[in-house]
Amino acid sequence: MDSRRPLDALAIGLMLVLCLVWAMQQIALKATAADIAPILQIALRSGFAAVLVSVLMAVRGTRLSFVDGSWRAGLAVGGLFALEFLLVSESLRHTSAAHLVVFLYTAPVFAALGLHWKLPSERLAPLQWLGITLAFAGIAVAFLSGHQRQVEAAHGQVLLGDFLALLAGAAWGTTTVVVRATGLSRLAAAQTLLYQLAGAFVLLLAGAFLLGQTTFHPTPLALGALAFQSVIVSFANFLAWFWLLRHYLASRLGVLSFMTPLFGIVLGAWLLGEPISPGFLTGTLLILPGIVLVSGYGWLRQWARVFTASSRRG
């Protein structure tokens, strides 16, 4: 019997903090890009977090398992994770943090499409297809908004940055499909995360040198941002997220996680002075409900059953 429980005040409060931190990571990357190149910053934070996860696994007595061949899928998710954040770092050079976080969080749509094709148990329901339609309609509206700004500002690269952020969301969604459809789904969460962090550290560090993006000025703000992303974003948030998954219903947590793009928009405007165009906002208001329909379908169906049963009793 599933012992996980519905959300309570503790879970909702913790999810609010997690979503705020997830949104802040994009703000921190953008704010310190002149001091530490984003690709180098992500490589370093991944390396530091990988060390922390390794220590945690050693304390818990968890060892890397290579017997079942899952390391092959581990290499794949490590490469995908590195690709995702390579695209994130390049996106931040051309577009705003708010745009990045919204397009990045289209990942569940790509994951749902991949799982629909890969696993019979993950077939999409009609309501989820409606959500996918809404999400892609929102993407189209937001892209048109970016194109208009690019026409108005001849040297703007907003459209390119938005497209790279969308590709990052697709890479994240593909990572989810690989984890769910391979032996990684049976491994400890820490081991799967270690594959991703180690892959990102090695590949992105190499990418930083190959692309000449090795700017590193150890200002207090830059070092603080690096520590925040290494310890809080890539390590502590992971622990809190998987603690929540062990104790609460995943579908309800998934719906709450889409507060992250909303926080990203607000924080980008407040802390970085990023403009929010009406077209982008309209697109966002289509994307987010679409994603909720895709990811929260199980919870919505359960809620509908409870409401119908209550109406009949009334």
PDB file of C-alpha atoms in Angstrom, residues 20 162 194:
ATOM      1  CA  LEU A  20      12.053  29.905  -5.049  1.00  0.00           C
ATOM      2  CA  ASP A 162      14.522  31.496 -26.172  1.00  0.00           C
ATOM      3  CA  LEU A 194      25.878  11.487  -9.250  1.00  0.00           C
TER       4      LEU A 194
END
